[in-house]
Short mmCIF file of C-alpha atoms in Angstrom, two decimals:
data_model
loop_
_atom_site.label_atom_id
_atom_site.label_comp_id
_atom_site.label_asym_id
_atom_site.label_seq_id
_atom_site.Cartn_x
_atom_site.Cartn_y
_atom_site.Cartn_z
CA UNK A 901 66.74 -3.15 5.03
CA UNK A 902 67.19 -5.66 2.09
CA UNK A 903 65.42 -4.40 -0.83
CA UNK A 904 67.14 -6.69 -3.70
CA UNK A 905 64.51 -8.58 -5.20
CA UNK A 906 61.25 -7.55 -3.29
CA UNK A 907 57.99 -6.61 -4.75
CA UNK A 908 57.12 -3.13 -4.03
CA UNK A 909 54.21 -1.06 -4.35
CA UNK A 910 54.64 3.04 -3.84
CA UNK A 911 51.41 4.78 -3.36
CA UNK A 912 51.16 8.15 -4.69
CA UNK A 913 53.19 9.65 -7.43
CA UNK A 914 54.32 12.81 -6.72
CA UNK A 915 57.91 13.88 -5.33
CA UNK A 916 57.55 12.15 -2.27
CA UNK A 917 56.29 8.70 -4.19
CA UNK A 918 58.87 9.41 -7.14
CA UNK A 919 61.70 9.70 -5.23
CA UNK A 920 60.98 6.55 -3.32
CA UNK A 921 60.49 4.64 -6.34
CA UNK A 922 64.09 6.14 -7.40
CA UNK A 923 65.37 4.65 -4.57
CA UNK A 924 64.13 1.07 -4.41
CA UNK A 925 65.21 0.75 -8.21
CA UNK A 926 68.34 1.46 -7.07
CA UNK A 927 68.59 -1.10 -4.28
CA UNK A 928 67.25 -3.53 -6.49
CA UNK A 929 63.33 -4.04 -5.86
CA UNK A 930 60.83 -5.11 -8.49
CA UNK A 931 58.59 -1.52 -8.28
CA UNK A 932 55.50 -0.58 -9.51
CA UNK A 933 53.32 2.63 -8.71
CA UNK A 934 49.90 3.76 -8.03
CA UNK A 935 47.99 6.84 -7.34
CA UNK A 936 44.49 7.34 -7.43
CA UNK A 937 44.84 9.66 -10.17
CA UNK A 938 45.59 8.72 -13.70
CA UNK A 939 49.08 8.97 -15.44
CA UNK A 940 47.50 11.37 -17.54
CA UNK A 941 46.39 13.65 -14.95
CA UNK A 942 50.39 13.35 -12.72
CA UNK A 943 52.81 15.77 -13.74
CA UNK A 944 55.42 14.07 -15.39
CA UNK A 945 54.02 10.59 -14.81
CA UNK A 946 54.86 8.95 -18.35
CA UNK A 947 57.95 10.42 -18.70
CA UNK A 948 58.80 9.09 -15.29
CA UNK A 949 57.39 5.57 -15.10
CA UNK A 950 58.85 5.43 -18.61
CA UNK A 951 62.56 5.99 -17.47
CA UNK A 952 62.38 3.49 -14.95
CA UNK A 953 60.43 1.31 -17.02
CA UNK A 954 57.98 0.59 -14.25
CA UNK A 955 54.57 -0.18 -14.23
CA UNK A 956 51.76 2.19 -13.27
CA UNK A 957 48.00 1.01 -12.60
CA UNK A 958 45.22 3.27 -11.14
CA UNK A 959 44.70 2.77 -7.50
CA UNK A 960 41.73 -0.04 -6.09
CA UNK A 961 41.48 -2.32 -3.70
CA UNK A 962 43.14 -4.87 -5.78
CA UNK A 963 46.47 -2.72 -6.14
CA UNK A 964 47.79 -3.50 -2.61
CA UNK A 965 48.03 -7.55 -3.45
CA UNK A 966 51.14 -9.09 -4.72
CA UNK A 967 53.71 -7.05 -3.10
CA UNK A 968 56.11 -7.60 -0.05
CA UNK A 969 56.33 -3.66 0.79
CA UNK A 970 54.47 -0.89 0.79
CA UNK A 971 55.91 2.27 0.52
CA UNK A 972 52.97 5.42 1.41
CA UNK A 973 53.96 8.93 -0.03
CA UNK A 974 52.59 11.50 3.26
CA UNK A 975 49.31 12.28 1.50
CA UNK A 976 48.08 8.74 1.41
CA UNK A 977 45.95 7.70 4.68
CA UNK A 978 47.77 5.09 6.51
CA UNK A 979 44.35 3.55 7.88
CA UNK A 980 42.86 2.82 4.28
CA UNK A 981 41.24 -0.51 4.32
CA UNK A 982 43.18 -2.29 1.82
CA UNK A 983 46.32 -1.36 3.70
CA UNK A 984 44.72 -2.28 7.15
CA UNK A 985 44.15 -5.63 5.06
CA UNK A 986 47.74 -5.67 3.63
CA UNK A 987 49.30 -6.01 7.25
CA UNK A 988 47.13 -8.15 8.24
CA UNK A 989 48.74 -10.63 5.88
CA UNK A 990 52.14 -9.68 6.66
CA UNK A 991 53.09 -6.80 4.44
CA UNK A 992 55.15 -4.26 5.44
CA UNK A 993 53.40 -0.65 5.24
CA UNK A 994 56.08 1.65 5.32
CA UNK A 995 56.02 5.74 4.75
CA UNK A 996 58.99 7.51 2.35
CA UNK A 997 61.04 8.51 5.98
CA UNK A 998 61.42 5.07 7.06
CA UNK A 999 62.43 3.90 3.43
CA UNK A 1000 64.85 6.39 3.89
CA UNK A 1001 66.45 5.64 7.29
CA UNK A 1002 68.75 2.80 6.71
CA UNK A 1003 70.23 4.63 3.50
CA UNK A 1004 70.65 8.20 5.13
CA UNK A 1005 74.32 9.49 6.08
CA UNK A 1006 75.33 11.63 8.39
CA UNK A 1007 73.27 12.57 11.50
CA UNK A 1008 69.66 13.64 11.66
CA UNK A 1009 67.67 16.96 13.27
CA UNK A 1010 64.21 16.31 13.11
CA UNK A 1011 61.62 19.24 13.43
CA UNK A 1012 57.92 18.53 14.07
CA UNK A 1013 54.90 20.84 15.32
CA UNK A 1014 51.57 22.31 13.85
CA UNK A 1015 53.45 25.46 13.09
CA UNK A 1016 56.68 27.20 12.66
CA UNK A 1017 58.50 23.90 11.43
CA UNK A 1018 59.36 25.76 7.49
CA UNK A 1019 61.08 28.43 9.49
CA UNK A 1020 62.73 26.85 12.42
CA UNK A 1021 63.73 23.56 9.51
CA UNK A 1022 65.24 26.94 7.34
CA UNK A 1023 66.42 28.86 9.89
CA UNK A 1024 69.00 25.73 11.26
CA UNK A 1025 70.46 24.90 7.80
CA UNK A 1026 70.81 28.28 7.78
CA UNK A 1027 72.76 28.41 10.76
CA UNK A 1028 74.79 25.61 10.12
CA UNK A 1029 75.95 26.16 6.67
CA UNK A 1030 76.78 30.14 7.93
CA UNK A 1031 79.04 27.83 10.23
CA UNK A 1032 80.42 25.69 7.96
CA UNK A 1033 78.98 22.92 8.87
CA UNK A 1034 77.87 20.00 6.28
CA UNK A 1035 74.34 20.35 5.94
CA UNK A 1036 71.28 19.44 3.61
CA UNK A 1037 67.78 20.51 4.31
CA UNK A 1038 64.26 18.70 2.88
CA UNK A 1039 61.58 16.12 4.43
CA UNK A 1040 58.20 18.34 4.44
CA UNK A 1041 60.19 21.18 3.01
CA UNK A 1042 61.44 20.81 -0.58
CA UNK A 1043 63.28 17.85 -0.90
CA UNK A 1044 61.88 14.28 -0.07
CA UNK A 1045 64.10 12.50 2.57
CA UNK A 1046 64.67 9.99 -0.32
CA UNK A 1047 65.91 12.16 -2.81
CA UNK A 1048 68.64 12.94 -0.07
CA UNK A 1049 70.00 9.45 -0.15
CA UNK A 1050 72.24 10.16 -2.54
CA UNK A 1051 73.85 13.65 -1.41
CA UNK A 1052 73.76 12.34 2.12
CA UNK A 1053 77.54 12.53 3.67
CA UNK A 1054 79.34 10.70 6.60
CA UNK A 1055 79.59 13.84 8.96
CA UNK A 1056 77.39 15.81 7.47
CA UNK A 1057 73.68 16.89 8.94
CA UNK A 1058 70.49 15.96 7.35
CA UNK A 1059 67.70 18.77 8.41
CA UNK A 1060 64.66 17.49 8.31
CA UNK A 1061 60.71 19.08 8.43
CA UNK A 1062 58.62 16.05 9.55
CA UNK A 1063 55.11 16.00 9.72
CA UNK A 1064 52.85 13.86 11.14
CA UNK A 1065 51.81 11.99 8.33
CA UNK A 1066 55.32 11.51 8.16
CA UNK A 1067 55.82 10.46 11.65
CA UNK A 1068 52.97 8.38 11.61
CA UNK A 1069 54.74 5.42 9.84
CA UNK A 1070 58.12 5.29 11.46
CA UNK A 1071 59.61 2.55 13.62
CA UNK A 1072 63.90 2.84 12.98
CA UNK A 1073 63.72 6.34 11.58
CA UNK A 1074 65.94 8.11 14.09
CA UNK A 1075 66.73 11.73 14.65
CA UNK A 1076 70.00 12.38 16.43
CA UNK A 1077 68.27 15.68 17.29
CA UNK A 1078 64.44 15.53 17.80
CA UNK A 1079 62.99 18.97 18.38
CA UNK A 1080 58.72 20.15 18.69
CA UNK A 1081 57.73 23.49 18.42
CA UNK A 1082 54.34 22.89 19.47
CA UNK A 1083 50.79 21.03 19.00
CA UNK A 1084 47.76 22.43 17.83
CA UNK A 1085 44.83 21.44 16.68
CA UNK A 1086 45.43 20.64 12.85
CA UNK A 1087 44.98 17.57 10.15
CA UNK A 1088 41.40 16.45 12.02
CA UNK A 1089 40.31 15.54 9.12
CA UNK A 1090 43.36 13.00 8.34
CA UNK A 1091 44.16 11.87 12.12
CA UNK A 1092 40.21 11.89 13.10
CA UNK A 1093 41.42 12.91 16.81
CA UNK A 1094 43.69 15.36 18.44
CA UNK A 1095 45.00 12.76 21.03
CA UNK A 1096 45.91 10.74 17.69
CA UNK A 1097 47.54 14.04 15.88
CA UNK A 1098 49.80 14.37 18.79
CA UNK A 1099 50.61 10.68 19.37
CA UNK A 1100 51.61 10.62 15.76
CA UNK A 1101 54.15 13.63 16.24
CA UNK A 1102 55.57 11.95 19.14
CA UNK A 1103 56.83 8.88 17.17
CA UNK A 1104 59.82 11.49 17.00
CA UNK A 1105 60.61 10.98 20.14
CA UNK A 1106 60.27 7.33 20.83
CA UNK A 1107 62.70 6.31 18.53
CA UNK A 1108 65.50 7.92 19.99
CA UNK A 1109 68.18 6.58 22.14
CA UNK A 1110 70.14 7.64 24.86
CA UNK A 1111 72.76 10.12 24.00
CA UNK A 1112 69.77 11.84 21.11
CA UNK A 1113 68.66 15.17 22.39
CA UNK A 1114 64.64 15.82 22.42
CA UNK A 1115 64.32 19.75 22.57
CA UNK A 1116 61.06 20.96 23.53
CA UNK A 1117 58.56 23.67 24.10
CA UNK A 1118 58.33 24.20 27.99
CA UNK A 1119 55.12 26.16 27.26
CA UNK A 1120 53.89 23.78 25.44
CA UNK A 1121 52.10 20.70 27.71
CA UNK A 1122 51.87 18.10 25.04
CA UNK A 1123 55.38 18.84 23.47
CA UNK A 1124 56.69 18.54 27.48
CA UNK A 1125 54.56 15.65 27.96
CA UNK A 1126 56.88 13.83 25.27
CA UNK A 1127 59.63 14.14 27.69
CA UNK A 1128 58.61 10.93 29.02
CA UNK A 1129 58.10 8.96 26.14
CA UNK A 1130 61.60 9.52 25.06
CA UNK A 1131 65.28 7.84 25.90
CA UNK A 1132 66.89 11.17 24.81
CA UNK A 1133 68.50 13.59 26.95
CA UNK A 1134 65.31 16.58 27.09
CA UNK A 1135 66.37 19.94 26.61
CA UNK A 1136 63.98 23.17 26.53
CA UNK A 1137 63.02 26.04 24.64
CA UNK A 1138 60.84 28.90 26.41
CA UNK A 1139 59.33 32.11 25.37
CA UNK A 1140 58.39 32.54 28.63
CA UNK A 1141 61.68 32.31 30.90
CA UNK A 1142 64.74 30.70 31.94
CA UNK A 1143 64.63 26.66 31.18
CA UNK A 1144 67.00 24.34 33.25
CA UNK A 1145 68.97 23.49 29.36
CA UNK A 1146 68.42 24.58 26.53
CA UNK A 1147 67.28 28.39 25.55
CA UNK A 1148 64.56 30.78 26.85
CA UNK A 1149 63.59 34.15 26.97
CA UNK A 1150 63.92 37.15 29.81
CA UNK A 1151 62.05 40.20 29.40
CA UNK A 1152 63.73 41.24 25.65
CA UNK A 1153 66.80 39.15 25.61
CA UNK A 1154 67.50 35.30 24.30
CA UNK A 1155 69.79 33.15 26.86
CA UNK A 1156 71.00 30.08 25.62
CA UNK A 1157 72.93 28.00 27.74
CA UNK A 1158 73.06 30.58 30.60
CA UNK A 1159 74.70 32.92 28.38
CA UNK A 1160 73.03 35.79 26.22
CA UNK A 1161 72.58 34.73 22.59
CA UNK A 1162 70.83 38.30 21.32
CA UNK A 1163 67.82 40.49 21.71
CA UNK A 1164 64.34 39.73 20.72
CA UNK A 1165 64.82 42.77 18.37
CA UNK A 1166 67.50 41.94 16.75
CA UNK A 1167 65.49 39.13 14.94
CA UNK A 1168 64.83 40.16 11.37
CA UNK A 1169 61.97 37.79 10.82
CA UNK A 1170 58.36 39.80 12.67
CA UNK A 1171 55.83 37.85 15.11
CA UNK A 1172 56.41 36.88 18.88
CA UNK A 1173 56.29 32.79 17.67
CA UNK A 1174 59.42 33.32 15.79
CA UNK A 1175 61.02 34.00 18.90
CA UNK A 1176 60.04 30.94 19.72
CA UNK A 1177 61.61 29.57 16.81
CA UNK A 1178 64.64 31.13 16.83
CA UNK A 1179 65.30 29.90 20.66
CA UNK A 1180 64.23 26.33 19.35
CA UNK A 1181 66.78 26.30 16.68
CA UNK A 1182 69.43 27.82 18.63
CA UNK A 1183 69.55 24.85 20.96
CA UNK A 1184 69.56 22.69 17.74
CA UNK A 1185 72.28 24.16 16.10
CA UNK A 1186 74.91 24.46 19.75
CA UNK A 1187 73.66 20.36 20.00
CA UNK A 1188 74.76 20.47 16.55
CA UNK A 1189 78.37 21.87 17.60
CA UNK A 1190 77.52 25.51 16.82
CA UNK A 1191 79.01 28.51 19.11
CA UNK A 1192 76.38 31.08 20.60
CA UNK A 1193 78.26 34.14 18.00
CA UNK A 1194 78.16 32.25 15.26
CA UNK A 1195 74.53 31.40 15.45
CA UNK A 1196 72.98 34.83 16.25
CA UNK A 1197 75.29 36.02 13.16
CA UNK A 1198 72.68 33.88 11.41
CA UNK A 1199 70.13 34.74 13.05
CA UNK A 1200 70.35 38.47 12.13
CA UNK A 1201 71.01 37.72 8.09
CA UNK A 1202 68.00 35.18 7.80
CA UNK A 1203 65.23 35.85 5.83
CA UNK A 1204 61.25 34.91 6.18
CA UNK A 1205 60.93 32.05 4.01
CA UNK A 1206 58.07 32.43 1.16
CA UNK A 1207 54.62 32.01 1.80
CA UNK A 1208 55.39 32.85 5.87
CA UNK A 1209 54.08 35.72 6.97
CA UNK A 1210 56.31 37.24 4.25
CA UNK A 1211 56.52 40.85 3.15
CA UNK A 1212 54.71 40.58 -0.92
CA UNK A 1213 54.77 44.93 -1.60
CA UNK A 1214 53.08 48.04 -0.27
CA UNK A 1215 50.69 49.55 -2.76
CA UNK A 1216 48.44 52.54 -2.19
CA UNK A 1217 49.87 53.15 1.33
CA UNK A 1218 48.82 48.98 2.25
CA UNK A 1219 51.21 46.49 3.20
CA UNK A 1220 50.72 42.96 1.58
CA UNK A 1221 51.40 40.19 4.15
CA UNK A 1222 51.93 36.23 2.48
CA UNK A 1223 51.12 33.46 5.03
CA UNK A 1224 49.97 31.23 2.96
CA UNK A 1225 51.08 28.30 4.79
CA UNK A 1226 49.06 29.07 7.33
CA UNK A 1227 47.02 26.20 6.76
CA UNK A 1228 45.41 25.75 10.45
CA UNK A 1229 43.48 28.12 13.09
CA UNK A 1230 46.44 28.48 15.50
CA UNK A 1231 49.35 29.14 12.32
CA UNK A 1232 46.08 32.21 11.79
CA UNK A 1233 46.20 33.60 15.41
CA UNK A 1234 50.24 33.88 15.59
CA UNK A 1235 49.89 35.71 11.90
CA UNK A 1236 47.18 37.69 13.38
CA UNK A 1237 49.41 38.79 16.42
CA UNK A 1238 52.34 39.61 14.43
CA UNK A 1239 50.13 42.58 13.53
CA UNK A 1240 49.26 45.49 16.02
CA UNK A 1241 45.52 46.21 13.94
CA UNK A 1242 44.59 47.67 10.19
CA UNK A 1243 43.97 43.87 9.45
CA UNK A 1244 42.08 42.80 6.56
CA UNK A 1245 42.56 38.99 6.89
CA UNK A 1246 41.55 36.65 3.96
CA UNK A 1247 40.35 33.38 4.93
CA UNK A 1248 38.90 29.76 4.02
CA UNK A 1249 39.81 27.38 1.88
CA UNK A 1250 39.26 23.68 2.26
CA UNK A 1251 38.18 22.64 5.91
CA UNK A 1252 40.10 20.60 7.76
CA UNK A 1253 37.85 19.83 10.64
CA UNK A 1254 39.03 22.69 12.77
CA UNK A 1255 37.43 25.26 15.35
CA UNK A 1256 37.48 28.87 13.99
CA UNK A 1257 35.72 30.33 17.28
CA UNK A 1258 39.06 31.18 18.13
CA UNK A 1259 39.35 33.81 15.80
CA UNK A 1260 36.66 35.43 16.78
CA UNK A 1261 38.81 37.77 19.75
CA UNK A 1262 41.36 38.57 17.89
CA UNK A 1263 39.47 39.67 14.64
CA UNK A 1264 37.70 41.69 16.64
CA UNK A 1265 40.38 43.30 17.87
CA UNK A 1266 42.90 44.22 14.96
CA UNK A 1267 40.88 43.53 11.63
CA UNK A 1268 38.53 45.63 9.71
CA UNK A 1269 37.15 42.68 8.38
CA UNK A 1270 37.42 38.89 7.08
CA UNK A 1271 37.64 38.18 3.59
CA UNK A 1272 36.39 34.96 3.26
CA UNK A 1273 37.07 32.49 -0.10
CA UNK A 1274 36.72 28.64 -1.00
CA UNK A 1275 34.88 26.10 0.44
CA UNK A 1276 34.69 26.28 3.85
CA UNK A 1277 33.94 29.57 3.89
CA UNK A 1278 30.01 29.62 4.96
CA UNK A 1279 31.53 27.87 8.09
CA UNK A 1280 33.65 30.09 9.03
CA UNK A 1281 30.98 32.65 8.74
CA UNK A 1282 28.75 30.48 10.73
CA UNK A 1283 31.22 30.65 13.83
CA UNK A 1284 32.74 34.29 13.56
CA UNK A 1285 29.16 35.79 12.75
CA UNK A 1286 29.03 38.65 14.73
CA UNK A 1287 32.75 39.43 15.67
CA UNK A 1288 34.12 40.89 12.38
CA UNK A 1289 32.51 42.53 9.68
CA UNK A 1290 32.51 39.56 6.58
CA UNK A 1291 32.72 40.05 3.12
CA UNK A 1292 31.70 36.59 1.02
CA UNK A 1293 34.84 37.38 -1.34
CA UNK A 1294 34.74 33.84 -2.87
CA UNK A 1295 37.79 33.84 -4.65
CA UNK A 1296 41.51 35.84 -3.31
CA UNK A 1297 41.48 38.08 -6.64
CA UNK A 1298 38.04 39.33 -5.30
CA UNK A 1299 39.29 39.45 -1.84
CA UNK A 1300 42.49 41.37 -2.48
CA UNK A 1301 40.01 43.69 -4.76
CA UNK A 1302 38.05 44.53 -1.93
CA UNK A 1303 40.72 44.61 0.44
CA UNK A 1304 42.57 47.55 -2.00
CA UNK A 1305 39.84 49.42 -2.38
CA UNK A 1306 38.74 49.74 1.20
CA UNK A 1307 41.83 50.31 2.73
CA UNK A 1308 43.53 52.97 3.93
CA UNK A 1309 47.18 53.73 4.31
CA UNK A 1310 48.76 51.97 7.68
CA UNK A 1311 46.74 49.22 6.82
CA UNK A 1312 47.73 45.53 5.90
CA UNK A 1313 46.22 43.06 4.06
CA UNK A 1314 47.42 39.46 4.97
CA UNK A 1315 46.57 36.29 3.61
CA UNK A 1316 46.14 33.57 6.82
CA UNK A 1317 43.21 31.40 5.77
CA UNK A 1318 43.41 28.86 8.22
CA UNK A 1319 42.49 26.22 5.83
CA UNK A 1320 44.22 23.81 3.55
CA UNK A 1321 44.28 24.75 -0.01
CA UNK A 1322 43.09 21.90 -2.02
CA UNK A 1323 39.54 23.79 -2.62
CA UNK A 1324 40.68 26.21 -5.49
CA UNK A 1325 44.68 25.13 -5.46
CA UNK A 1326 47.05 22.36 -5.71
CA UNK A 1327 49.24 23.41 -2.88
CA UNK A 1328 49.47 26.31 -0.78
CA UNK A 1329 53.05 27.18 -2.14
CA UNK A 1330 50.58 27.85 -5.59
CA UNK A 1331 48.28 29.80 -3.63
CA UNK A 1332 50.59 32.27 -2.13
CA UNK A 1333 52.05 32.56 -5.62
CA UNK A 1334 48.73 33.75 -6.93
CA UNK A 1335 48.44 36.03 -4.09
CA UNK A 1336 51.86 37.44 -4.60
CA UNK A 1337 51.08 37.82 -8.66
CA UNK A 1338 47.49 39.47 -8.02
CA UNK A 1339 48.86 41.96 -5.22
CA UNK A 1340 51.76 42.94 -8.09
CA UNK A 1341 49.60 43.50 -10.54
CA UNK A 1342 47.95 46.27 -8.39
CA UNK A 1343 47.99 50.10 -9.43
CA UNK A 1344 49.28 52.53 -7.40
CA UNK A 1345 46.09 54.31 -5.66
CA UNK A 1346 45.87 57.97 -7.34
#
């Protein structure tokens, strides 16, 4: 991609839209920002636009003229009507990924799914640096993919999280390794359909070529269905039995490749779906040149990352569970199951269009009760009236109040809420932090 010279226009100016900016100064493109917030109101926005001595103007329709390229950070819409418009006259609408592609070294595993891609993305760069393999890890996770230009490596492995608003804007972005966990109903409110969610995850897929590997979830029908949408070799991941290649599971015990890898129980990290996503990344890493030892050595020393389903302190006798991230109804019923009862699950947030009938089952089986907090929370009473006792908790501070002083010890108290976090939060990294902060700040029960 020739950059030297063209007008650009990045959309949204957080990491994602700084780092692109970063990188088409550095090829050589004329750049200018926009976000529909004002500098004033973007962390770090004069200080940044200032270095790069680049101009900023609050987003409107008339933004999107003038320019040859548009580059969309992941939380910009890629059907807006000015940039439905903008292709229409020929401009190229481009997310940060694709920007990326062309400038990326090294080779490429891509990890997409409604849940489980933080863990499975951690849990191979894990596995690869405990190898000592050349590895960096970002996309959805940490680092933008164009703020790993620069550290990107011939030989070296580039570990990416991709989402689908990620996904949704790629055409050359190619993973050497594509790999989906699963897909759920999530982002509704973004993709408008589920049949759209899932075609946008499958972009993954379609750009490989032959000699890529697609891994995917057996169990899963619309990760198998991308088996034939794919020129990569398919290989399989099962929680469920023995796959033809790849990894599955029989009775307790992990087989990759037709030989044992390790048993269920030897996994450090708790729930049945990270099974699942240890099999998924095993297959990822021995594509990736890994022995079967040397990965479930990893295996065994990894850690839950923060904000999934991870351990926060027992107080009074009460364990303290942060999923934070669990930011759809499905990411809330694998929490939920990680748990045999004593629940006291704190939910809502901002709605993204989803279903929370599904809930109802489950919470009626293992929880004393739903906490329920932010904005969608008279709709998720609406639809689990009746299942669960519900307290109208309205905020987590009140909900973790409650929580502590109706508990008893053996019981847990886990944040899932099933809902994005934009109500009362700016991310849900900051709303498991809270969490974490207000469940420290606890007394021990007398």
């Amino acid at each position: 991609m020739e950059l030297n010279g063209i007008r650009a226009l990045v959309v949204g100016l957080k990491k994602s839209g700084m780092a692109s900016a970063e990188l088409l100064v550095r090829q050589g493109a004329r750049v200018r920002v926009t976000d529909l917030k004002g500098l004033e109101l973007l962390p770090g926005g004069y200080a940044f636009v200032s270095r790069l001595d680049i101009p900023f103007r609050k987003q409107s329709h008339e933004t999107f003229e003038d320019c040859d390229l548009i580059v969309l950070s992941p939380d910009v819409p890629a059907d807006l009507a000015p940039l439905v418009e903008a292709r229409r006259r020929g401009v190229c609408v481009i997310g940060e990924v694709e920007l990326a592609a062309p400038f990326l070294l090294g080779k490429t595993i891509g990890i997409t799914g409604s849940n489980g891609k933080t863990t499975t993305t951690s849990l191979i760069g894990h596995i690869l640096q405990g190898a000592g393999v050349p590895v960096q890890v970002g996309g959805n996770i940490g680092t933008p993919v164009t703020a790993m230009v620069e550290s990107s490596r011939p030989g070296q492995w580039n570990v990416l999280e991709l989402s689908s608003f990620q996904l949704e804007t790629i055409s050359e972005f190619r993973a050497h390794i594509g790999l989906a966990l699963n897909v759920t109903q999530n982002h509704l409110d973004r993709h408008h359909t589920f049949e759209n969610y899932a075609a946008a995850k499958g972009r993954l897929f379609e750009t490989q070529t032959r000699g890529d590997y697609a891994i995917l979830n057996a169990c899963d029908p619309v990760c198998a269905a991308y088996a034939g949408r794919t020129a990569a070799r398919v290989e399989w991941f099962s929680g469920k039995g023995k796959v033809s290649a790849g990894a599955g599971l029989c009775s307790d015990k992990l087989v990759l490749d037709g030989k044992l890898l390790m048993t269920a129980g030897e996994i450090p990290i708790r729930g049945r779906h990270n099974v699942e996503n240890v099999l998924a990344a095993s297959v990822a890493a021995a594509r990736a040149g890994v022995d079967g030892a040397s990965i479930a050595a990893a295996v065994r020393t990894f850690h839950a990352v923060e904000h999934r389903l991870e351990f926060v302190r027992t107080a009074g006798g009460i364990d303290f569970y942060n999923d934070s991230k669990a930011t759809s109804v499905d990411a809330t019923l694998k929490a939920i199951d990680a748990f045999p009862g004593g629940l006291w699950v704190i939910l809502g947030g901002k709605d993204k269009g989803l279903d929370y009938a599904a809930l109802r089952l489950p919470l009626a089986a293992r929880a004393h009760a739903a906490l329920l907090v932010g904005a969608a929370a008279p709709k998720i009473a609406a639809q689990l009236q009746g299942a669960v006792p519900l307290v109208d908790s309205q905020t987590i501070q009140a909900a973790v109040a409650y929580a502590y002083a109706h508990g008893h010890a053996g019981d847990t108290v886990l944040l899932a809420p099933a809902c994005a976090s934009f109500d009362q939060f700016e991310s849900y990294e900051q709303r498991g932090r809270v969490f974490k902060q207000i469940v420290q700040g606890l007394p021990e029960k007398s």
